[in-house]
Short mmCIF file of C-alpha atoms in Angstrom, two decimals:
data_model
loop_
_atom_site.label_atom_id
_atom_site.label_comp_id
_atom_site.label_asym_id
_atom_site.label_seq_id
_atom_site.Cartn_x
_atom_site.Cartn_y
_atom_site.Cartn_z
CA MET A 258 96.39 173.69 71.08
CA ILE A 259 96.76 177.23 69.65
CA SER A 260 98.95 177.47 66.56
CA THR A 261 101.59 180.23 65.89
CA ALA A 262 102.07 179.79 62.34
CA PRO A 263 101.02 182.76 60.24
CA LYS A 264 97.78 181.97 58.59
CA THR A 265 95.50 183.25 55.86
CA ALA A 266 91.91 184.56 56.56
CA ILE A 267 88.90 185.06 54.12
CA ILE A 268 86.27 187.57 55.21
CA ALA A 269 82.93 188.07 53.27
CA GLY A 270 80.69 191.04 54.33
CA ALA A 271 83.57 193.39 55.29
CA SER A 272 81.77 196.32 54.29
CA GLY A 273 78.85 195.65 57.00
CA LEU A 274 78.79 196.53 60.60
CA VAL A 275 80.41 193.65 62.16
CA GLY A 276 82.44 192.81 59.14
CA SER A 277 84.22 196.34 59.01
CA TYR A 278 85.43 195.84 62.75
CA CYS A 279 86.42 192.29 61.84
CA LEU A 280 88.57 193.30 58.98
CA ASP A 281 90.35 195.91 61.12
CA LEU A 282 91.13 193.36 63.73
CA LEU A 283 92.23 190.80 61.13
CA LEU A 284 94.55 193.35 59.54
CA GLN A 285 96.10 194.22 63.10
CA SER A 286 96.40 190.58 64.02
CA SER A 287 99.85 188.93 64.02
CA ARG A 288 98.12 185.59 63.48
CA TYR A 289 97.48 186.39 59.92
CA LYS A 290 99.94 187.02 57.14
CA LYS A 291 97.12 187.62 54.46
CA VAL A 292 93.52 188.65 54.66
CA ILE A 293 91.40 188.15 51.70
CA SER A 294 88.27 190.26 51.47
CA ILE A 295 85.61 189.11 48.93
CA GLY A 296 82.76 191.14 47.83
CA ARG A 297 80.82 192.96 45.00
CA LYS A 298 82.68 196.15 45.43
CA LEU A 299 86.17 197.19 46.36
CA LEU A 300 86.72 198.69 49.77
CA PRO A 301 88.27 202.07 50.11
CA ILE A 302 91.11 200.40 52.11
CA GLU A 303 94.74 199.64 51.37
CA HIS A 304 97.08 197.41 53.63
CA PRO A 305 99.95 195.34 52.96
CA LYS A 306 98.21 192.29 54.15
CA LEU A 307 94.76 192.84 52.34
CA GLU A 308 93.90 191.25 49.11
CA GLN A 309 90.55 192.20 47.69
CA LYS A 310 88.65 189.98 45.18
CA LEU A 311 85.54 191.14 43.36
CA VAL A 312 83.11 188.22 43.26
CA ASP A 313 79.59 187.47 42.08
CA PHE A 314 78.04 185.50 44.77
CA GLU A 315 75.54 184.07 42.32
CA ILE A 316 78.25 182.14 40.71
CA LEU A 317 80.74 181.86 43.72
CA GLU A 318 81.68 178.29 42.82
CA SER A 319 83.60 179.82 39.82
CA TYR A 320 86.11 181.42 42.17
CA HIS A 321 86.57 178.28 44.16
CA HIS A 322 90.45 178.19 43.12
CA SER A 323 90.99 181.38 44.95
CA LEU A 324 88.94 180.84 47.99
CA ILE A 325 91.59 179.12 50.02
CA ALA A 326 92.32 180.01 53.49
CA ASP A 327 92.71 178.71 57.11
CA ASP A 328 89.97 180.62 58.77
CA ILE A 329 86.75 181.93 57.03
CA PHE A 330 84.98 184.89 58.61
CA CYS A 331 81.57 185.16 57.32
CA CYS A 332 79.81 188.46 58.19
CA LEU A 333 77.11 188.43 55.24
CA GLY A 334 73.66 189.55 56.19
CA THR A 335 70.97 191.89 55.13
CA THR A 336 67.30 192.67 56.04
CA ILE A 337 64.18 191.77 53.96
CA LYS A 338 63.63 195.67 53.46
CA GLN A 339 67.19 196.07 52.21
CA ALA A 340 67.00 192.99 50.14
CA GLY A 341 63.66 193.97 48.67
CA SER A 342 61.95 190.62 49.23
CA LYS A 343 62.09 187.45 51.21
CA GLU A 344 63.55 185.72 48.33
CA ASN A 345 66.45 187.89 48.18
CA PHE A 346 67.06 188.02 51.85
CA TYR A 347 67.09 184.13 51.82
CA LYS A 348 69.67 184.24 49.00
CA VAL A 349 72.06 186.45 51.01
CA ASP A 350 71.47 185.05 54.52
CA PHE A 351 71.31 181.34 53.46
CA THR A 352 72.33 180.59 50.01
CA TYR A 353 75.49 182.76 49.83
CA VAL A 354 76.59 181.73 53.25
CA MET A 355 76.21 178.07 52.40
CA LYS A 356 78.04 178.40 49.06
CA LEU A 357 80.98 180.15 50.83
CA ALA A 358 80.96 177.55 53.59
CA SER A 359 80.65 174.58 51.14
CA ILE A 360 83.58 175.78 48.87
CA THR A 361 85.84 176.67 51.67
CA ALA A 362 85.29 173.33 53.61
CA ALA A 363 86.11 171.49 50.15
CA ASN A 364 89.14 173.67 50.08
CA PHE A 365 90.15 172.38 53.50
CA ALA A 366 89.79 175.55 55.48
CA SER A 367 90.05 174.74 59.27
CA GLN A 368 87.47 177.12 60.81
CA PHE A 369 84.35 178.80 59.74
CA LEU A 370 83.03 181.68 61.91
CA VAL A 371 79.66 183.07 60.99
CA VAL A 372 77.41 185.90 62.36
CA SER A 373 73.96 184.52 62.76
CA ALA A 374 71.45 186.12 65.28
CA MET A 375 69.68 185.68 68.53
CA GLY A 376 66.65 183.55 68.19
CA ALA A 377 67.95 181.58 65.27
CA ASP A 378 65.60 178.44 64.91
CA ALA A 379 64.86 176.50 61.68
CA ASN A 380 61.32 175.95 63.05
CA SER A 381 60.56 179.56 63.94
CA ARG A 382 57.56 181.18 62.68
CA ILE A 383 59.52 184.33 62.28
CA PHE A 384 60.87 184.21 58.88
CA TYR A 385 64.20 186.00 59.73
CA ASN A 386 65.08 183.67 62.63
CA GLN A 387 64.03 180.57 60.62
CA VAL A 388 66.48 181.40 57.79
CA LYS A 389 69.21 182.01 60.35
CA GLY A 390 68.35 178.77 61.93
CA LYS A 391 68.31 176.78 58.72
CA MET A 392 71.77 178.38 57.87
CA GLU A 393 73.28 177.20 61.25
CA ALA A 394 71.85 173.67 60.69
CA ALA A 395 73.24 173.49 57.10
CA ILE A 396 76.73 174.58 58.25
CA LYS A 397 77.23 172.37 61.19
CA PRO A 398 77.67 169.10 59.40
CA LEU A 399 80.40 170.50 56.98
CA HIS A 400 83.89 169.30 57.32
CA PHE A 401 85.57 172.10 59.21
CA LEU A 402 87.79 171.62 62.19
CA GLY A 403 85.92 174.11 63.95
CA VAL A 404 82.46 175.84 63.42
CA HIS A 405 81.75 178.95 65.35
CA ILE A 406 78.37 180.48 65.29
CA PHE A 407 77.69 183.79 66.88
CA GLN A 408 74.27 184.86 67.93
CA PRO A 409 74.34 188.50 68.87
CA SER A 410 71.32 190.43 70.00
CA LEU A 411 70.55 193.92 68.86
CA LEU A 412 73.75 195.30 67.25
CA LEU A 413 75.17 198.63 68.44
CA GLY A 414 77.27 200.75 66.06
CA GLN A 415 77.16 203.11 63.20
CA ARG A 416 75.80 201.75 60.14
CA HIS A 417 75.96 203.10 56.65
CA GLU A 418 72.35 202.75 55.98
CA LYS A 419 69.57 203.88 58.35
CA ARG A 420 67.45 201.41 60.30
CA LEU A 421 64.86 203.45 62.23
CA GLY A 422 63.82 200.62 64.41
CA GLU A 423 67.35 199.70 65.36
CA GLN A 424 68.22 203.36 66.06
CA ALA A 425 65.23 203.80 68.38
CA ALA A 426 66.12 200.53 70.24
CA GLN A 427 69.70 201.61 70.58
CA VAL A 428 68.67 204.97 72.13
CA PHE A 429 66.28 203.20 74.49
CA ALA A 430 69.00 200.82 75.55
CA LYS A 431 71.46 203.71 76.18
CA ILE A 432 68.97 205.76 78.14
CA PHE A 433 67.43 202.69 80.10
CA PRO A 434 70.36 200.19 80.51
CA PHE A 435 68.76 198.93 83.87
CA VAL A 436 65.91 197.31 82.00
CA PHE A 437 68.34 194.48 80.63
CA VAL A 438 68.78 192.60 83.97
CA GLY A 439 67.44 189.41 85.24
CA PRO A 440 65.47 187.46 82.56
CA LEU A 441 66.05 190.39 80.06
CA ARG A 442 69.81 190.16 80.46
CA PRO A 443 70.12 188.02 77.31
CA TYR A 444 68.56 190.64 75.13
CA LYS A 445 70.92 193.41 76.11
CA PRO A 446 72.25 195.01 72.90
CA ILE A 447 75.90 194.39 72.07
CA HIS A 448 78.32 196.58 70.13
CA ALA A 449 79.35 195.13 66.76
CA ARG A 450 83.08 195.69 67.86
CA ASP A 451 82.57 192.99 70.49
CA VAL A 452 81.17 190.57 68.27
CA ALA A 453 84.17 191.10 65.97
CA LYS A 454 86.51 190.73 68.95
CA ALA A 455 85.00 187.52 70.06
CA MET A 456 85.23 186.18 66.61
CA LEU A 457 89.00 186.85 66.41
CA TYR A 458 89.46 185.44 70.11
CA ALA A 459 87.54 182.29 69.12
CA ALA A 460 89.59 181.73 66.08
CA ALA A 461 92.78 182.02 67.81
CA GLN A 462 91.97 179.16 70.15
CA ASP A 463 92.06 176.75 67.12
CA GLY A 464 89.38 174.64 68.81
CA ALA A 465 87.56 171.73 67.38
CA GLY A 466 83.83 170.98 67.03
CA ILE A 467 80.66 173.22 67.06
CA SER A 468 80.65 176.32 69.21
CA ILE A 469 77.60 178.48 69.85
CA TYR A 470 78.04 181.99 71.23
CA SER A 471 75.11 183.50 72.75
CA SER A 472 74.96 187.43 72.97
CA ALA A 473 76.09 187.10 76.66
CA ARG A 474 78.92 184.77 75.86
CA ILE A 475 80.00 187.05 72.97
CA ALA A 476 80.20 189.98 75.44
CA ALA A 477 82.18 187.96 78.05
CA THR A 478 84.61 186.56 75.27
CA ALA A 479 85.25 189.98 73.95
CA LYS A 480 86.75 191.03 77.24
CA LEU A 481 89.26 188.12 77.23
#
């Protein structure tokens, strides 16, 4: 059953590619009366519904009293190159995500929506996919009414930082879109805006249980 009562949302990672689109949609949505953005820096945005909280993710537990909301949108994520080491990557993509999930679950949040990645697998030999898989496995048992995990393929969109490999892949995808058909269709790049749209749609359904959104399902959901 879809609830019509105004809600509060928390978003982490609103300065990122998916997070920035997600924040825009949250602020536009009549579903939310308040949107709390948590991060290490203030965003250059002002909006009547927006409340920004500066937090240190290393000691996120100390902010538990202010991390209270109905729906939690977690768009945290980095790369090993950006993080500087595997240890720092793990800290952002697993530890910080888990801290947010654990704290908000304890604060009786209803839903947790998180951006993971295609190929996420706790047993993968690829470190990136392994960390994402471990994160998913750790979140699933937490006491949320609904857990929504989004596994996009290559993300399209304008990033603040340059990622040459992604830029090359984006150009290839635009020039040769016909490549991503048949068995390669699941690998078709998806725009970050569509991931954000799918997250908002999923949250609005107020569904119970664990839902996994493949890249193809994300694309289809974004059109609803």
